[in-house]
PDB file of C-alpha atoms and ligand atoms in Angstrom:
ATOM      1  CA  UNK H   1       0.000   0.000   0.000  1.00 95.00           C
ATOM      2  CA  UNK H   2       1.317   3.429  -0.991  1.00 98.00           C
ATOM      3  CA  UNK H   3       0.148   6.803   0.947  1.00 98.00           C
ATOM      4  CA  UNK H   4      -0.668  10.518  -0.528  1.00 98.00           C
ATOM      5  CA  UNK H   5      -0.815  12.568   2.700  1.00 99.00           C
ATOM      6  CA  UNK H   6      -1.523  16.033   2.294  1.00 99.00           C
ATOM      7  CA  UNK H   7      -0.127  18.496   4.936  1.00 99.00           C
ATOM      8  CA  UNK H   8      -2.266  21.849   5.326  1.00 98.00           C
ATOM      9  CA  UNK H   9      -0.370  23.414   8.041  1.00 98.00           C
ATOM     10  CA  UNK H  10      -1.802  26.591   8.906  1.00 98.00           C
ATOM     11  CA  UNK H  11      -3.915  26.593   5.818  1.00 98.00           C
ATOM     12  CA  UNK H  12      -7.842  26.345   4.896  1.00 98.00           C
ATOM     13  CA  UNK H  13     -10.987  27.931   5.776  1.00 98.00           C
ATOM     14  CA  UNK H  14     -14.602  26.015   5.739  1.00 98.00           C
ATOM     15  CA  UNK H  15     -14.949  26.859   1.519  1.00 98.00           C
ATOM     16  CA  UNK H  16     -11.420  25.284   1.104  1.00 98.00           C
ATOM     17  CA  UNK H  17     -13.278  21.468   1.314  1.00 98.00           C
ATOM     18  CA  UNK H  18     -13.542  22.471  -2.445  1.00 98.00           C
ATOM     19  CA  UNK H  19     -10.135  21.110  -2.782  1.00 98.00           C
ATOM     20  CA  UNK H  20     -10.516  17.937  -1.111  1.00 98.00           C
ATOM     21  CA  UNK H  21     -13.780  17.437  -2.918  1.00 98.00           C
ATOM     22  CA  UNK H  22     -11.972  17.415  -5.978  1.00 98.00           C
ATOM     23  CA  UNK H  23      -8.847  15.000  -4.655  1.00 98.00           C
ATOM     24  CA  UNK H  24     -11.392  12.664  -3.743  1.00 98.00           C
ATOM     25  CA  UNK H  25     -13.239  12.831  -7.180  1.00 98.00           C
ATOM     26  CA  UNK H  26     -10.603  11.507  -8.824  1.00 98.00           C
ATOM     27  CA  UNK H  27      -9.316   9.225  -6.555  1.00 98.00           C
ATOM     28  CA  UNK H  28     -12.716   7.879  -6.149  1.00 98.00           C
ATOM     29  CA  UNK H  29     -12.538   7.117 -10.109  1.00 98.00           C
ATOM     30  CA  UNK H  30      -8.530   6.538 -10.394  1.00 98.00           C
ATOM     31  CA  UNK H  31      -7.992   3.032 -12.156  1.00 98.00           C
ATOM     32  CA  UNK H  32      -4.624   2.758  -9.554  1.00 98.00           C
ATOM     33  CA  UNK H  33      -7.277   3.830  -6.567  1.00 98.00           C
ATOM     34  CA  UNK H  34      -6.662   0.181  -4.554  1.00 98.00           C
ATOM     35  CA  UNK H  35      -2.761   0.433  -4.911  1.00 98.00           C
ATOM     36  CA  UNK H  36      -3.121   4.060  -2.470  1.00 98.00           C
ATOM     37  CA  UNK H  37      -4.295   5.673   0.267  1.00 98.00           C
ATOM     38  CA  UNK H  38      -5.419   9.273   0.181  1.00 98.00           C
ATOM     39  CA  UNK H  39      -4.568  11.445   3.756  1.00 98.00           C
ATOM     40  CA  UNK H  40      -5.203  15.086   4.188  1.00 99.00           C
ATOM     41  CA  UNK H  41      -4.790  16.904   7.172  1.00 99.00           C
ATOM     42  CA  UNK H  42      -6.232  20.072   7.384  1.00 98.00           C
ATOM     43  CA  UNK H  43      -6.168  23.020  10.530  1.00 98.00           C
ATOM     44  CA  UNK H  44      -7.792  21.274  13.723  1.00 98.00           C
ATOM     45  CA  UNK H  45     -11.113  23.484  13.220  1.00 98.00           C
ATOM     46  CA  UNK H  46     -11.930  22.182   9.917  1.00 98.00           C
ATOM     47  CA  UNK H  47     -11.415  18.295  11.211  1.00 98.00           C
ATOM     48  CA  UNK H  48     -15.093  17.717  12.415  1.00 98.00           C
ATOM     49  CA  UNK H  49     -16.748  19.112   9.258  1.00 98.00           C
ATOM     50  CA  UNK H  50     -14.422  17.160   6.524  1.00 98.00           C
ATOM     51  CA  UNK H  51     -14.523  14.124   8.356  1.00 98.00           C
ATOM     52  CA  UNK H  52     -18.281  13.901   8.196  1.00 98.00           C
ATOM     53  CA  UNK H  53     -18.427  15.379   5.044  1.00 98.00           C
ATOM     54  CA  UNK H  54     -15.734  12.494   3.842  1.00 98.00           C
ATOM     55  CA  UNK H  55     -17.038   9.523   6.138  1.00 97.00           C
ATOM     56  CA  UNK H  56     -18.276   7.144   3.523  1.00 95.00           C
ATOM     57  CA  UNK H  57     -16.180   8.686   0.699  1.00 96.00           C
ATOM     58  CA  UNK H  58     -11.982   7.577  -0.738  1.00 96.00           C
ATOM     59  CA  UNK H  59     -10.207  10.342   1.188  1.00 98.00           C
ATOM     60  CA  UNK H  60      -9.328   9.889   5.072  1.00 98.00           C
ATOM     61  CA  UNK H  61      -8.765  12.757   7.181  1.00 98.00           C
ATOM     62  CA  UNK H  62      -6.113  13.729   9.883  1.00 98.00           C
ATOM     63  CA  UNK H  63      -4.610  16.127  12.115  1.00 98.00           C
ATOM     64  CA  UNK H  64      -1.491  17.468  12.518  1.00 98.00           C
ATOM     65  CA  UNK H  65      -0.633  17.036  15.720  1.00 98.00           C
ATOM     66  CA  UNK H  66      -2.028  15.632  18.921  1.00 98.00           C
ATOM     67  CA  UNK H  67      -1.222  16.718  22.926  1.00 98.00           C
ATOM     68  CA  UNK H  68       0.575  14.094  24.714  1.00 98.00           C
ATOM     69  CA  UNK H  69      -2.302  13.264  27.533  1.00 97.00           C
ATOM     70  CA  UNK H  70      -5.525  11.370  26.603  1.00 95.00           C
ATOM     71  CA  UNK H  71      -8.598  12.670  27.497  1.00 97.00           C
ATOM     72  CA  UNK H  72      -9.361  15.467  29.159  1.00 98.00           C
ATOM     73  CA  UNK H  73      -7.044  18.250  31.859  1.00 97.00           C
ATOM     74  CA  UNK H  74      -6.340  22.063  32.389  1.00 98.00           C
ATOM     75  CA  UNK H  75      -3.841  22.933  29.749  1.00 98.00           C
ATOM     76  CA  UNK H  76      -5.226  25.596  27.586  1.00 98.00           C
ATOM     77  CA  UNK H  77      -5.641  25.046  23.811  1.00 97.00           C
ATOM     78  CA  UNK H  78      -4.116  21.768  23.945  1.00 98.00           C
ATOM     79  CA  UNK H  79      -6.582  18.877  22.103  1.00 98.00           C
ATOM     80  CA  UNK H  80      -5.898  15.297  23.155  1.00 98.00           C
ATOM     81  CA  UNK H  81      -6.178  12.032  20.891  1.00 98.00           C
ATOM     82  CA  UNK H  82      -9.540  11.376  22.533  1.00 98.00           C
ATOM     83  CA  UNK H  83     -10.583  14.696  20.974  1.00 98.00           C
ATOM     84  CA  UNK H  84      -9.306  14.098  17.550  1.00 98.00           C
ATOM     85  CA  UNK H  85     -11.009  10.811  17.627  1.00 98.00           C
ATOM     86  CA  UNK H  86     -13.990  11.533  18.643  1.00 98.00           C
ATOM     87  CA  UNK H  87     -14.956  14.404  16.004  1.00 98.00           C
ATOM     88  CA  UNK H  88     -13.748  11.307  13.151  1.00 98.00           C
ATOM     89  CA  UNK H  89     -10.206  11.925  12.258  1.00 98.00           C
ATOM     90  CA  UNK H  90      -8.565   8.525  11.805  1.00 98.00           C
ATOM     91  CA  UNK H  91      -5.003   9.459  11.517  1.00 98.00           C
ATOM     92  CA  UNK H  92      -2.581  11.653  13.357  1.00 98.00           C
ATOM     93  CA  UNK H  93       1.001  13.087  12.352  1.00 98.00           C
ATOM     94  CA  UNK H  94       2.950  13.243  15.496  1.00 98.00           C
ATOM     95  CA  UNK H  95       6.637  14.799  15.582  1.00 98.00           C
ATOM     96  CA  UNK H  96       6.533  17.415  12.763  1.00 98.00           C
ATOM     97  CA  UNK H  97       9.998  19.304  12.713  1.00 98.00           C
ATOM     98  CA  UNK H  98       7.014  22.248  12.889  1.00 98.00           C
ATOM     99  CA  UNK H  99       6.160  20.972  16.599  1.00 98.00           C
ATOM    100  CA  UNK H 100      10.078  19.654  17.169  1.00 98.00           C
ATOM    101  CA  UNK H 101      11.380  23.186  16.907  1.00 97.00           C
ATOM    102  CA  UNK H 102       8.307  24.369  19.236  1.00 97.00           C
ATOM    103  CA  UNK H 103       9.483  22.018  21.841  1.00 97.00           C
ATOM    104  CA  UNK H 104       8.370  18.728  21.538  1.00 98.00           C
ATOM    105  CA  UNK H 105      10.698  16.417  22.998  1.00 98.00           C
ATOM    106  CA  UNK H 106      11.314  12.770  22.876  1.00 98.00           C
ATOM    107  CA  UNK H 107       9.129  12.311  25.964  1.00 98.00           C
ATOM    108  CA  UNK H 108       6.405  14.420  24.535  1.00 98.00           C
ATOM    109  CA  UNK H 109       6.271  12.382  21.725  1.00 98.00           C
ATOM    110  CA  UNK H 110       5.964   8.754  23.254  1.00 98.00           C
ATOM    111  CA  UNK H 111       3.287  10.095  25.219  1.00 98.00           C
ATOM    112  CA  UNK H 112       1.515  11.269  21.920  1.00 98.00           C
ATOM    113  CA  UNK H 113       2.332   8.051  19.892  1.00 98.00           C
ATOM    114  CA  UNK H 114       1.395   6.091  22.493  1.00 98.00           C
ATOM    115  CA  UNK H 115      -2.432   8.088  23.654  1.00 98.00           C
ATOM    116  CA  UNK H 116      -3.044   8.385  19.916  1.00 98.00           C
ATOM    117  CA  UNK H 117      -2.658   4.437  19.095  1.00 98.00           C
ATOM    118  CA  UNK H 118      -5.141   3.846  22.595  1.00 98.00           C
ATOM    119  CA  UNK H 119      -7.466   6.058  20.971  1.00 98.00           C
ATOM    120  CA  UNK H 120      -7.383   4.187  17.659  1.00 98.00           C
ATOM    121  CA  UNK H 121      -5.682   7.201  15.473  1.00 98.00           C
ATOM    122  CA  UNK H 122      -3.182   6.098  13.156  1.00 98.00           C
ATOM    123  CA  UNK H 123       0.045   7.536  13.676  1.00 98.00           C
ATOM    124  CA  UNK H 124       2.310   9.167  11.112  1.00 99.00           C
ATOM    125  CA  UNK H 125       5.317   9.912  13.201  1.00 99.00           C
ATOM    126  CA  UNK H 126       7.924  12.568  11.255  1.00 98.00           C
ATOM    127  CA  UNK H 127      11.302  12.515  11.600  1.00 98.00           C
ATOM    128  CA  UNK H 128      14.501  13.939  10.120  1.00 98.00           C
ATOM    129  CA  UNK H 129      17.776  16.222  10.284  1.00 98.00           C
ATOM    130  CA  UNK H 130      18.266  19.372   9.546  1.00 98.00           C
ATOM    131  CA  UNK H 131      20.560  20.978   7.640  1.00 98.00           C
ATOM    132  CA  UNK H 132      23.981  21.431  10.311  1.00 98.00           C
ATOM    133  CA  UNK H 133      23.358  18.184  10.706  1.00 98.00           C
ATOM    134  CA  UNK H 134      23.504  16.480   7.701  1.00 98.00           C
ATOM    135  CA  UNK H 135      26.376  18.841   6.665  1.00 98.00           C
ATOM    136  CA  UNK H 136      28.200  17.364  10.040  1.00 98.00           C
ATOM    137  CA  UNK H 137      27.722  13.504   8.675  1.00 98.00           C
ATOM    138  CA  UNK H 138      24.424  13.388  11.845  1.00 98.00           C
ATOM    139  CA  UNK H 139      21.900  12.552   9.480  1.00 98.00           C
ATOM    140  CA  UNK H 140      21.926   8.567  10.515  1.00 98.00           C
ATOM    141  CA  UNK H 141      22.364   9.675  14.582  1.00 98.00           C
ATOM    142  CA  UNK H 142      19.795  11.810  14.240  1.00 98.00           C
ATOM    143  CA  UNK H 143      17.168   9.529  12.457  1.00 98.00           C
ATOM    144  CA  UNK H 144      18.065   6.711  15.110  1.00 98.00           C
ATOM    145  CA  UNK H 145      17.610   8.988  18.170  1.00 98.00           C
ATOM    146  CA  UNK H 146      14.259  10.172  16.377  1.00 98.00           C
ATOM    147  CA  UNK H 147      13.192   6.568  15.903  1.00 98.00           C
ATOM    148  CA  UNK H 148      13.903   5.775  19.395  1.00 97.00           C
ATOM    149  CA  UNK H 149      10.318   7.026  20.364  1.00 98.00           C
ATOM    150  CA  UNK H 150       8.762   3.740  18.772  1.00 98.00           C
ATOM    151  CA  UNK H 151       8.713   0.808  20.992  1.00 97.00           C
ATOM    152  CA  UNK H 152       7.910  -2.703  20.039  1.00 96.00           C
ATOM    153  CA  UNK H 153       4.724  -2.859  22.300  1.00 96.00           C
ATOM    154  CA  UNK H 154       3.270  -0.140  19.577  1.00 96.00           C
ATOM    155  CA  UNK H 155       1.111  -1.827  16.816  1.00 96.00           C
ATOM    156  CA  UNK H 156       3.217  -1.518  14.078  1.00 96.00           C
ATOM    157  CA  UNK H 157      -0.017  -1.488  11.330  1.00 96.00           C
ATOM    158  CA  UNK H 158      -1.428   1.427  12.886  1.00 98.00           C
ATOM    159  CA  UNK H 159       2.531   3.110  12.717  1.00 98.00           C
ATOM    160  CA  UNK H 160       3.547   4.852   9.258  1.00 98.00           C
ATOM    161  CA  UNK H 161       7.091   6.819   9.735  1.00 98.00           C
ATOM    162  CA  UNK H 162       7.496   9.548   7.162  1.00 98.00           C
ATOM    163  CA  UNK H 163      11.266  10.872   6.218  1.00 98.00           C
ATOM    164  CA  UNK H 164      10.862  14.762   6.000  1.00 98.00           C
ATOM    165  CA  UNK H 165      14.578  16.509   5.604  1.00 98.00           C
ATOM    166  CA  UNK H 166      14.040  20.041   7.575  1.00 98.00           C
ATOM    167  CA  UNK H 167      16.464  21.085   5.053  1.00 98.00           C
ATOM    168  CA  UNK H 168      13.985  20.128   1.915  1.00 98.00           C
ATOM    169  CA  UNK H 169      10.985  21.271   3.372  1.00 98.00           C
ATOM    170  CA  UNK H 170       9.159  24.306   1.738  1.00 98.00           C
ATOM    171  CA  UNK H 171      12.328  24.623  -0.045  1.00 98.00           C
ATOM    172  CA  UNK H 172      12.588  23.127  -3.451  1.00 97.00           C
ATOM    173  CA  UNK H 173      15.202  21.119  -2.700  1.00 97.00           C
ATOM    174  CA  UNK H 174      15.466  17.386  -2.293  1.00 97.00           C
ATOM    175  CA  UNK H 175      17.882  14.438  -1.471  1.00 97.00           C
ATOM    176  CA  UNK H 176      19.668  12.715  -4.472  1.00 96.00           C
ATOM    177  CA  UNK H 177      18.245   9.919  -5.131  1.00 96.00           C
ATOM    178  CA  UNK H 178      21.416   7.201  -3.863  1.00 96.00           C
ATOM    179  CA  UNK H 179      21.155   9.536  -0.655  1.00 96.00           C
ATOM    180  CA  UNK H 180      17.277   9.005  -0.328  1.00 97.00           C
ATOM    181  CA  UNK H 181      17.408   5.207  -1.260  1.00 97.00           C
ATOM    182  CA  UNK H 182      20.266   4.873   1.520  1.00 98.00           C
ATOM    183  CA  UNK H 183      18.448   6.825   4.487  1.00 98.00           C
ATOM    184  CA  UNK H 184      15.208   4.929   3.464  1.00 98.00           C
ATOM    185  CA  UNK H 185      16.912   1.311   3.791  1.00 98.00           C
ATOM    186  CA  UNK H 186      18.786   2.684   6.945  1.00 98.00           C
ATOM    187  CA  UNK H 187      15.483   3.670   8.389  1.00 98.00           C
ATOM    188  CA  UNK H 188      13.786   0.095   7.370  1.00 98.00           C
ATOM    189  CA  UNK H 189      16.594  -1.496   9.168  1.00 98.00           C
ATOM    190  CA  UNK H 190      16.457   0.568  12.468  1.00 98.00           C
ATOM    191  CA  UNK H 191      12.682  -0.313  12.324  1.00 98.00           C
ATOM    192  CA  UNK H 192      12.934  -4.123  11.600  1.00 97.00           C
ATOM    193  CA  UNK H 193      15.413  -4.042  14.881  1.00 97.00           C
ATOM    194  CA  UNK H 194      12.118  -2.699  16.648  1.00 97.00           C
ATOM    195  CA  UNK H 195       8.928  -4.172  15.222  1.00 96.00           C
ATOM    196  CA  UNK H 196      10.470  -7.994  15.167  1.00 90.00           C
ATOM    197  CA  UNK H 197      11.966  -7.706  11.482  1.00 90.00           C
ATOM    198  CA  UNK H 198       9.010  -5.692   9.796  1.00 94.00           C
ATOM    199  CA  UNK H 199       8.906  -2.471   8.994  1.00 96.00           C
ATOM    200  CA  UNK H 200       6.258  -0.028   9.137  1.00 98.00           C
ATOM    201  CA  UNK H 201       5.829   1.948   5.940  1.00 98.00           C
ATOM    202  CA  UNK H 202       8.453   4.817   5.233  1.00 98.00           C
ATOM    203  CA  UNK H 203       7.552   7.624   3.327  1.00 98.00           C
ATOM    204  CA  UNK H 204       9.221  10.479   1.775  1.00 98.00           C
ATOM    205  CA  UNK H 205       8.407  14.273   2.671  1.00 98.00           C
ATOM    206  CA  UNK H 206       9.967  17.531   0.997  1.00 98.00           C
ATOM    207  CA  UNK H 207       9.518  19.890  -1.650  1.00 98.00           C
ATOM    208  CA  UNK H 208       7.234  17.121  -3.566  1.00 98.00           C
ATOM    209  CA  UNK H 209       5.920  17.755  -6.378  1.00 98.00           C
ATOM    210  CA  UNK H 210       4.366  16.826  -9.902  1.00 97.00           C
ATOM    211  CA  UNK H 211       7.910  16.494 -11.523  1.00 96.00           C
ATOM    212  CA  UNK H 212      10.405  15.281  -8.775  1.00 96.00           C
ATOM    213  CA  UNK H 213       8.019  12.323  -7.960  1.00 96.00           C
ATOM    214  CA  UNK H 214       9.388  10.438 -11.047  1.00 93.00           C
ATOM    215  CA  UNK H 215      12.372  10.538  -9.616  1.00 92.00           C
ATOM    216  CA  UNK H 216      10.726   9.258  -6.282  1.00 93.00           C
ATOM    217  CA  UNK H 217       9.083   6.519  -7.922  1.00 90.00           C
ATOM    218  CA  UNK H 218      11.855   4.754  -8.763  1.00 92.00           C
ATOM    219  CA  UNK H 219      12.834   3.853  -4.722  1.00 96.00           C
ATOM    220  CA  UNK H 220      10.665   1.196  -4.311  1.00 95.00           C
ATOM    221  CA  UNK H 221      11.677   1.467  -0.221  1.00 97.00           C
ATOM    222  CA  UNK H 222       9.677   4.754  -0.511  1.00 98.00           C
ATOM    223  CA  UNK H 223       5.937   3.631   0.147  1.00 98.00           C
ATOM    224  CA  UNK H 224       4.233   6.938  -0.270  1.00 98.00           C
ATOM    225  CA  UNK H 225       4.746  10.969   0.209  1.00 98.00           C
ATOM    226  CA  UNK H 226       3.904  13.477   3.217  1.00 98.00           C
ATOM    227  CA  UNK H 227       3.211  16.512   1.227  1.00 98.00           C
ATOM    228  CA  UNK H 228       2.983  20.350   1.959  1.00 98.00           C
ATOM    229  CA  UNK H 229       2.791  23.225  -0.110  1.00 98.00           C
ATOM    230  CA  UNK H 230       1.371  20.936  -3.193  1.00 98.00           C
ATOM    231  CA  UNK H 231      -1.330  19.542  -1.132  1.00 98.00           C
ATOM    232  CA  UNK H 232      -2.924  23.065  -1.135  1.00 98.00           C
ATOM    233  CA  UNK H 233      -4.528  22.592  -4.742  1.00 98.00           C
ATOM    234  CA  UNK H 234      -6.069  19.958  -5.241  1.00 98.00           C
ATOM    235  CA  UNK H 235      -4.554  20.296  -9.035  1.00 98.00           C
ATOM    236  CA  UNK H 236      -0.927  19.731  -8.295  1.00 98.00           C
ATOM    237  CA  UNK H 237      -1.719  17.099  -5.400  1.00 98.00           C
ATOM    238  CA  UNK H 238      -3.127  15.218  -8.050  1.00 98.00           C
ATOM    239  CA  UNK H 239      -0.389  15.499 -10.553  1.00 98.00           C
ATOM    240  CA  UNK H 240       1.421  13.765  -7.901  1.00 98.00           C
ATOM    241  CA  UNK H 241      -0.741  11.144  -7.930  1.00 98.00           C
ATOM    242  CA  UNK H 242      -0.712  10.595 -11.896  1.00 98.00           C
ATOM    243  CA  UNK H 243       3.210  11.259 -12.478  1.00 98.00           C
ATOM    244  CA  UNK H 244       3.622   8.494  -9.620  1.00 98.00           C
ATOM    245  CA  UNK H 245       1.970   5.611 -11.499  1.00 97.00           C
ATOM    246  CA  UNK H 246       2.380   6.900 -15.230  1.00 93.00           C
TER     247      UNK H 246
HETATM  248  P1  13P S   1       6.546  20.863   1.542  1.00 63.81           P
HETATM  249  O1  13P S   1       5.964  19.787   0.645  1.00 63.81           O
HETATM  250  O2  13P S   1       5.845  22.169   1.405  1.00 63.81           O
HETATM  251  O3  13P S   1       8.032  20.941   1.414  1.00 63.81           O
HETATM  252  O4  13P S   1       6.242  20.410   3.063  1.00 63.81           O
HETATM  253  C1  13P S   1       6.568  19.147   3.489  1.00 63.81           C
HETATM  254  C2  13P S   1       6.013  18.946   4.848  1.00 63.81           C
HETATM  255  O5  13P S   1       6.486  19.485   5.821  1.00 63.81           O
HETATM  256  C3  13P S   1       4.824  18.091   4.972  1.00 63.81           C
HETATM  257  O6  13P S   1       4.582  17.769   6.303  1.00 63.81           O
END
């Protein structure tokens, strides 16, 4: 199974379900639809509405982050797994280099991993170096200490890991493609050492878009794409989509 996972950010009002209306038209009548799963995670207010909205319908919805306690307490603005479930999102990215550089630590994160798997979200934990880092030879450190958040007790179906370079994102620019295919078997390996040789999926995310993805295709270690800026039209998210399986 390969995953198209569209990253709003801080993007989208209530009319923007236009956009997602038209992703899931043609995914709903794409001849490669079974081979792929369609993800889009827009701005926590909008969850509740697309996720009804989508319910029966090809495209899943997410959010992009999750607090790291379950239910309910007193911290203001913070919205817990249980929330997120309960108004139908069925996925959640945890560890975006967005939340990383606003603090979220190692400990944060197992705590979010871990409250979003009990409340049945799927988790699509980000990881990846940034750019001192990969210049100082860190990049494998880095990913390993990252990964290190993942324990074996964690149902590794309900676990997808995507690969986002903080160096590529929003950027334009990308790993080569012998760098990518080498960090991608690297990260495989560390995760086989967790989940009893099996890896969850791996996916790529950074600067993706219609053209590079032919380049993307060809890493078969790459199951799918965590995309950003693209994911905004519904046009180019697409193109993604067709350039990937043309
Ligand atoms: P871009 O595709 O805009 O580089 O963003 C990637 C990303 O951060 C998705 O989570």
């Amino acid at each position: 199974m390969r995953y198209f996972i569209g990253n709003w950010k801080m993007f989208g009002v209530p009319k923007s379900i236009n956009i997602v209306k038209k992703i899931n038209s043609f995914y709903s009548k794409d001849k490669n639809r079974k081979k792929y799963r369609v993800i889009i995670t827009p701005p926590f207010t909008l969850i509740e509405t697309f996720s009804k909205y989508f319910k029966n319908k090809s495209v899943c919805i997410g959010s992009q982050n999750c607090y790291q306690k379950e239910q309910f307490s007193s911290n203001t603005a913070a919205i817990s797994p249980y929330m997120i479930r309960s108004v139908g999102a069925k996925y959640t990215l945890v560890g975006h280099s967005d939340n990383r550089s606003e603090g979220d630590t190692n400990e944060m994160l197992k705590n979010k991993v871990q409250f979003a798997l009990k409340n049945n979200l799927k988790v699509v934990f980000c990881i990846g170096e940034n750019k001192t880092e990969k210049n100082n030879k860190k990049t494998f450190s880095v990913l390993k200490n990252q990964i290190k958040v993942l324990e074996r007790k964690f149902n590794k179906n309900n676990i997808i890991v995507a690969y986002e370079p903080i160096w590529s994102i929003g950027t334009g620019k990308i790993p080569s493609k012998n760098e990518l295919l080498k960090i991608t078997i690297f990260i495989k390996k560390v995760l086989k050492s967790i989940f009893n040789k099996k890896s969850p999926a791996v996916l790529y995310g950074g600067s993706v878009d219609g053209n590079n993805v032919k380049m993307f295709k060809d890493i078969r270690e790459i199951d799918g794409f965590l995309i950003g800026g693209a994911s905004k039209s519904s046009k180019k998210f697409i193109d993604i989509i067709k350039n990937y399986y043309r």
